[in-house]
Amino acid sequence: MFFNKQRLEERTVIAVHGRLRFDGRDEPVTLANASPRGVLALLDTPPKRGTRVAIEIGGSILNGQVRWSGANRCGIALGGSISVADLLEGQAVPVTFVTERDSALGNPGIFRAAVSDGPLVSRVLQGLLLVAAVASGAFAISRLAPAALSPDAPQVALLDGHVR
């Protein structure tokens, strides 16, 4: 049975650079959105689901755990509640603002999203959407092409602005 898990808090779009530490690694990260209990982290090689992480922003550390991981991004549930407004104002942690263009590492696209290691329901639905789009396009072409190519189709020539 499929169900839609509603988010408990509103997400706030942000663009904050920091460092993500996990499994002995230290990677640059951009936080793309935040809520009091979690953040969306963008990085080249995101940690796998369940990995404990520490996000360093300025001199402050936010501890959390990866809840889902996809192509160049992951969702992190924080160990404690934060004030997103204070985060944006630089009161909770020192904040470095970046441009909106730099805040995203690119759209993963439907194919990369469907084969990522994100939630299974999302991957299945995105895969089905991809198959349906390809099938719809093939069906439309197969229905339109024979009519235009048949020898009985009316031939229209436009010469000097007159149809003959």
XYZ file of N, CA and C in Angstrom:
492
model
N 0.843 -1.177 0.000
C 0.000 0.000 0.000
C 0.884 1.234 0.000
N 0.600 2.167 -0.895
C 1.365 3.397 -0.975
C 0.704 4.465 -0.113
N 1.518 5.276 0.514
C 0.987 6.397 1.276
C 1.937 7.575 1.110
N 1.397 8.752 1.308
C 2.182 9.964 1.164
C 2.560 10.461 2.549
N 3.838 10.478 2.835
C 4.312 10.954 4.128
C 4.409 12.478 4.076
N 3.605 13.141 4.860
C 3.591 14.602 4.874
C 4.763 15.122 5.703
N 5.375 16.184 5.230
C 6.439 16.819 5.991
C 5.816 17.577 7.151
N 6.507 17.547 8.274
C 5.981 18.202 9.461
C 6.237 19.705 9.459
N 7.351 20.126 8.856
C 7.694 21.541 8.855
C 7.853 22.066 7.435
N 7.648 23.353 7.304
C 7.860 24.044 6.038
C 9.359 24.094 5.744
N 9.721 23.910 4.487
C 11.116 24.024 4.058
C 11.387 25.475 3.644
N 12.553 25.974 4.009
C 12.983 27.307 3.619
C 14.162 27.160 2.668
N 14.067 27.779 1.497
C 15.156 27.712 0.525
C 16.313 28.566 1.025
N 17.489 27.962 1.085
C 18.698 28.661 1.512
C 19.821 28.285 0.550
N 20.936 28.911 0.689
C 22.133 28.558 -0.073
C 23.331 28.867 0.814
N 23.740 27.878 1.599
C 24.778 28.067 2.598
C 25.874 27.024 2.379
N 27.128 27.499 2.297
C 28.267 26.585 2.151
C 28.735 26.109 3.517
N 29.222 24.885 3.558
C 29.778 24.330 4.777
C 30.629 23.116 4.454
N 30.903 22.312 5.474
C 31.664 21.071 5.319
C 30.834 19.945 5.916
N 30.852 18.794 5.262
C 30.125 17.619 5.753
C 31.150 16.556 6.106
N 31.117 16.102 7.352
C 32.053 15.072 7.819
C 31.281 13.778 8.066
N 31.811 12.687 7.490
C 31.209 11.368 7.678
C 32.221 10.302 7.282
N 32.207 9.192 7.985
C 33.065 8.040 7.667
C 34.519 8.447 7.414
N 35.041 9.372 8.204
C 36.421 9.803 8.044
C 36.660 10.746 6.872
N 35.620 11.144 6.189
C 35.739 12.055 5.046
C 35.311 13.461 5.453
N 35.800 14.438 4.726
C 35.452 15.844 4.937
C 35.194 16.441 3.560
N 33.917 16.697 3.233
C 33.518 17.123 1.890
C 32.886 18.512 1.930
N 33.117 19.334 0.888
C 32.379 20.598 0.792
C 30.906 20.308 0.515
N 30.023 21.104 1.111
C 28.584 20.885 0.967
C 27.879 22.229 0.832
N 26.772 22.222 0.109
C 25.887 23.380 0.045
C 24.539 22.950 0.588
N 24.034 23.670 1.566
C 22.695 23.403 2.092
C 21.712 24.179 1.224
N 20.763 23.468 0.599
C 19.841 24.091 -0.353
C 18.506 24.449 0.277
N 18.094 23.717 1.301
C 16.899 24.103 2.044
C 17.021 23.582 3.457
N 16.198 24.133 4.338
C 16.284 23.754 5.747
C 14.919 23.856 6.398
N 14.739 23.035 7.408
C 13.580 23.108 8.293
C 14.148 23.004 9.705
N 13.327 23.173 10.730
C 13.865 23.062 12.084
C 14.495 21.697 12.390
N 14.114 20.659 11.649
C 14.627 19.320 11.956
C 15.496 18.696 10.876
N 15.738 19.407 9.763
C 16.535 18.778 8.720
C 16.974 19.736 7.640
N 17.891 19.252 6.792
C 18.420 20.052 5.690
C 18.556 19.189 4.443
N 18.553 19.852 3.294
C 18.880 19.214 2.025
C 20.310 19.605 1.708
N 21.187 18.598 1.616
C 22.604 18.835 1.367
C 22.962 18.446 -0.058
N 23.676 19.331 -0.756
C 24.140 19.075 -2.116
C 25.648 18.870 -2.079
N 26.106 17.726 -2.589
C 27.533 17.438 -2.645
C 27.799 16.381 -3.705
N 29.056 16.299 -4.142
C 29.407 15.403 -5.241
C 29.115 13.936 -4.937
N 29.529 13.466 -3.775
C 29.341 12.059 -3.418
C 28.632 11.988 -2.072
N 27.298 11.959 -2.077
C 26.575 11.962 -0.802
C 26.733 10.637 -0.061
N 26.691 10.694 1.269
C 26.770 9.457 2.048
C 25.498 8.628 1.892
N 25.599 7.359 2.198
C 24.458 6.455 2.084
C 23.471 6.680 3.222
N 22.259 6.221 3.009
C 21.193 6.327 4.004
C 21.637 5.676 5.312
N 21.339 6.351 6.426
C 21.678 5.832 7.745
C 23.009 6.312 8.285
N 23.832 6.941 7.458
C 25.152 7.410 7.877
C 25.017 8.594 8.829
N 25.766 8.550 9.925
C 25.818 9.681 10.858
C 26.765 10.728 10.280
N 26.350 11.994 10.326
C 27.133 13.073 9.731
C 27.238 14.254 10.691
N 28.227 15.099 10.432
C 28.379 16.374 11.136
C 28.541 17.450 10.074
N 27.697 18.481 10.145
C 27.764 19.595 9.205
C 28.425 20.760 9.928
N 29.540 21.245 9.374
C 30.208 22.403 9.956
C 29.874 23.626 9.120
N 29.309 24.623 9.779
C 28.999 25.902 9.142
C 29.659 26.960 10.009
N 30.665 27.628 9.443
C 31.448 28.547 10.256
C 32.162 27.737 11.324
N 31.981 28.097 12.573
C 32.588 27.342 13.659
C 31.611 26.434 14.375
N 30.383 26.352 13.904
C 29.354 25.552 14.569
C 29.163 24.211 13.876
N 28.739 23.221 14.657
C 28.525 21.864 14.149
C 27.060 21.482 14.342
N 26.449 20.959 13.280
C 25.101 20.389 13.349
C 25.239 18.886 13.114
N 24.824 18.083 14.087
C 24.898 16.629 13.946
C 23.587 16.093 13.406
N 23.675 15.028 12.608
C 22.468 14.444 12.044
C 22.719 13.081 11.439
N 21.684 12.588 10.774
C 21.751 11.279 10.126
C 21.093 11.372 8.754
N 21.713 10.740 7.748
C 21.185 10.755 6.385
C 19.921 9.909 6.343
N 18.807 10.495 5.900
C 17.526 9.790 5.789
C 17.303 9.244 4.390
N 17.823 9.933 3.366
C 17.750 9.450 1.986
C 18.931 10.031 1.231
N 19.315 9.336 0.178
C 20.457 9.767 -0.612
C 20.149 9.561 -2.082
N 20.478 10.544 -2.895
C 20.249 10.459 -4.334
C 21.461 10.983 -5.082
N 21.281 11.210 -6.370
C 22.365 11.724 -7.201
C 22.753 13.120 -6.721
N 23.916 13.282 -6.209
C 24.548 14.521 -5.728
C 23.765 15.274 -4.654
N 22.933 14.589 -3.895
C 22.177 15.243 -2.819
C 21.718 14.214 -1.796
N 21.414 14.698 -0.594
C 20.864 13.817 0.435
C 20.060 14.653 1.429
N 19.132 13.985 2.089
C 18.342 14.620 3.131
C 18.896 14.218 4.482
N 19.123 15.193 5.344
C 19.724 14.929 6.647
C 18.763 15.355 7.747
N 18.417 14.404 8.628
C 17.617 14.705 9.817
C 18.588 15.146 10.906
N 18.335 16.305 11.483
C 19.226 16.846 12.498
C 18.944 16.222 13.850
N 19.991 16.157 14.683
C 19.852 15.585 16.011
C 19.022 16.447 16.939
N 19.003 17.738 16.710
C 18.210 18.658 17.509
C 17.518 19.656 16.609
N 16.627 20.438 17.198
C 15.881 21.424 16.430
C 16.708 22.704 16.286
N 16.621 23.331 15.105
C 17.318 24.596 14.869
C 16.312 25.664 14.472
N 16.706 26.906 14.590
C 15.903 28.021 14.102
C 16.431 28.395 12.723
N 15.622 28.150 11.698
C 16.045 28.466 10.332
C 16.218 29.972 10.172
N 15.348 30.760 10.802
C 15.468 32.222 10.721
C 16.800 32.674 11.308
N 17.180 32.114 12.464
C 18.471 32.462 13.057
C 19.622 31.993 12.174
N 19.457 30.838 11.552
C 20.479 30.333 10.635
C 20.688 31.317 9.488
N 19.583 31.800 8.906
C 19.674 32.737 7.787
C 20.240 34.091 8.203
N 19.959 34.503 9.425
C 20.458 35.795 9.908
C 21.880 35.693 10.449
N 22.425 34.490 10.471
C 23.784 34.302 10.952
C 23.899 34.258 12.458
N 22.772 34.135 13.177
C 22.817 34.110 14.633
C 23.048 32.703 15.173
N 22.430 31.707 14.543
C 22.595 30.342 15.029
C 23.994 29.833 14.697
N 24.439 30.117 13.498
C 25.780 29.752 13.043
C 26.235 30.835 12.074
N 27.531 31.042 11.950
C 27.989 31.992 10.934
C 27.598 31.485 9.545
N 27.060 32.357 8.728
C 26.542 31.952 7.422
C 27.315 32.648 6.310
N 27.646 31.892 5.278
C 28.218 32.443 4.055
C 27.172 32.307 2.971
N 26.704 33.421 2.435
C 25.682 33.373 1.392
C 26.332 33.132 0.038
N 25.632 32.382 -0.804
C 26.098 32.103 -2.161
C 24.973 32.432 -3.122
N 25.305 32.544 -4.400
C 24.278 32.846 -5.391
C 23.366 31.644 -5.592
N 22.151 31.907 -6.090
C 21.202 30.825 -6.339
C 21.762 29.849 -7.364
N 22.468 30.371 -8.353
C 23.052 29.512 -9.394
C 24.048 28.530 -8.781
N 24.837 29.003 -7.813
C 25.836 28.145 -7.186
C 25.237 27.207 -6.146
N 23.988 27.443 -5.752
C 23.399 26.627 -4.693
C 22.984 25.249 -5.175
N 22.816 25.073 -6.476
C 22.399 23.774 -7.006
C 23.524 23.181 -7.840
N 23.697 21.897 -7.706
C 24.719 21.214 -8.496
C 24.140 20.708 -9.795
N 22.932 21.133 -10.113
C 22.312 20.723 -11.367
C 21.123 19.827 -11.122
N 20.198 19.873 -12.056
C 19.015 19.033 -11.995
C 19.413 17.601 -12.304
N 19.059 16.636 -11.439
C 19.481 15.270 -11.697
C 18.789 14.664 -12.906
N 17.694 15.257 -13.357
C 16.982 14.703 -14.507
C 16.193 13.472 -14.113
N 15.202 13.151 -14.908
C 14.308 12.056 -14.541
C 15.009 10.702 -14.590
N 15.928 10.496 -15.552
C 16.587 9.197 -15.633
C 17.526 8.987 -14.451
N 18.376 9.997 -14.145
C 19.291 9.851 -13.010
C 18.530 9.732 -11.701
N 17.415 10.443 -11.576
C 16.617 10.355 -10.355
C 15.993 8.974 -10.216
N 15.565 8.388 -11.333
C 14.919 7.075 -11.287
C 15.900 5.974 -10.924
N 17.191 6.146 -11.232
C 18.166 5.101 -10.928
C 19.015 5.441 -9.706
N 18.708 6.523 -9.004
C 19.461 6.883 -7.808
C 19.076 5.942 -6.669
N 19.692 6.141 -5.513
C 19.334 5.298 -4.372
C 18.393 6.034 -3.422
N 17.496 6.863 -4.001
C 16.468 7.551 -3.225
C 15.376 6.584 -2.796
N 14.287 7.089 -2.225
C 13.194 6.222 -1.777
C 12.649 5.372 -2.929
N 12.371 4.100 -2.645
C 11.936 3.149 -3.670
C 10.670 3.616 -4.377
N 9.701 4.121 -3.628
C 8.443 4.566 -4.236
C 8.718 5.666 -5.259
N 9.579 6.612 -4.923
C 9.910 7.697 -5.854
C 10.592 7.165 -7.100
N 11.525 6.238 -6.919
C 12.232 5.679 -8.078
C 11.281 4.932 -8.991
N 10.360 4.153 -8.416
C 9.403 3.389 -9.225
C 8.490 4.340 -9.991
N 7.954 5.352 -9.310
C 7.060 6.300 -9.972
C 7.781 7.084 -11.066
N 9.011 7.491 -10.827
C 9.762 8.220 -11.846
C 10.091 7.314 -13.027
N 10.403 6.051 -12.760
C 10.650 5.101 -13.842
C 9.406 4.877 -14.679
N 8.250 4.735 -14.016
C 6.990 4.561 -14.745
C 6.660 5.797 -15.576
N 6.917 6.969 -15.027
C 6.683 8.208 -15.771
C 7.572 8.274 -17.010
N 8.823 7.872 -16.876
C 9.745 7.857 -18.011
C 9.262 6.893 -19.091
N 8.845 5.689 -18.697
C 8.340 4.701 -19.657
C 7.073 5.218 -20.333
N 6.157 5.823 -19.561
C 4.911 6.346 -20.128
C 5.191 7.469 -21.131
N 6.150 8.330 -20.834
C 6.482 9.423 -21.753
C 7.047 8.887 -23.065
N 7.928 7.911 -22.977
C 8.505 7.327 -24.194
C 7.428 6.603 -24.995
N 6.572 5.836 -24.314
C 5.503 5.103 -25.004
C 4.511 6.066 -25.658
N 4.167 7.148 -24.985
C 3.238 8.133 -25.557
C 3.821 8.771 -26.811
N 5.083 9.118 -26.760
C 5.735 9.700 -27.927
C 5.780 8.726 -29.093
N 6.112 7.474 -28.816
C 6.161 6.460 -29.878
C 4.777 6.222 -30.471
N 3.759 6.186 -29.624
C 2.392 5.976 -30.108
C 1.955 7.136 -31.007
N 2.225 8.365 -30.580
C 1.833 9.538 -31.375
C 2.529 9.529 -32.733
N 3.790 9.202 -32.746
C 4.527 9.155 -34.018
C 3.980 8.051 -34.910
N 3.680 6.890 -34.327
C 3.178 5.774 -35.145
C 1.799 6.074 -35.725
N 1.003 6.871 -35.045
C -0.330 7.214 -35.546
C -0.269 8.324 -36.600
N 0.655 9.241 -36.478
C 0.729 10.373 -37.395
C 1.552 10.082 -38.646
N 2.607 9.328 -38.523
C 3.513 9.094 -39.648
C 2.857 8.361 -40.814
N 2.109 7.270 -40.622
C 1.532 6.563 -41.773
C 0.560 7.432 -42.575
N -0.210 8.277 -41.918
C -1.170 9.125 -42.627
C -0.446 10.129 -43.522
N 0.631 10.680 -43.063
C 1.363 11.670 -43.846
C 2.140 11.024 -44.987
N 2.517 9.763 -44.840
C 3.334 9.097 -45.853
C 2.527 8.263 -46.841
N 1.232 8.139 -46.631
C 0.431 7.293 -47.528
C 0.333 7.936 -48.913
N 0.255 7.095 -49.984
C 0.174 7.642 -51.339
C -1.138 8.377 -51.596
N -2.179 8.113 -50.810
C -3.468 8.770 -50.991
C -3.545 10.134 -50.308
N -2.522 10.487 -49.548
C -2.542 11.767 -48.845
C -2.513 12.902 -49.860
N -3.310 13.955 -49.633
C -3.343 15.066 -50.590
C -1.984 15.752 -50.666
N -1.555 16.018 -51.865
C -0.291 16.706 -52.094
C -0.608 18.177 -52.340
N -0.018 19.031 -51.582
C -0.284 20.460 -51.687
C 1.018 21.156 -52.057
N 0.958 21.972 -53.076
C 2.132 22.746 -53.477
C 1.764 24.217 -53.421
N 2.615 24.997 -52.846
C 2.378 26.430 -52.738
C 3.337 27.133 -53.696
N 2.784 27.632 -54.785
C 3.590 28.326 -55.787
C 3.062 29.739 -55.952
N 3.918 30.692 -55.829
C 3.557 32.102 -55.983
C 2.379 32.493 -55.089
N 2.292 31.909 -53.892
C 1.219 32.267 -52.973
C -0.107 31.608 -53.275
N -0.204 30.741 -54.278
C -1.451 30.066 -54.626
C -1.305 28.566 -54.400
N -2.331 27.957 -53.842
C -2.341 26.508 -53.634
C -2.795 25.842 -54.913
N -2.078 24.844 -55.408
C -2.457 24.138 -56.642
C -2.617 22.670 -56.386
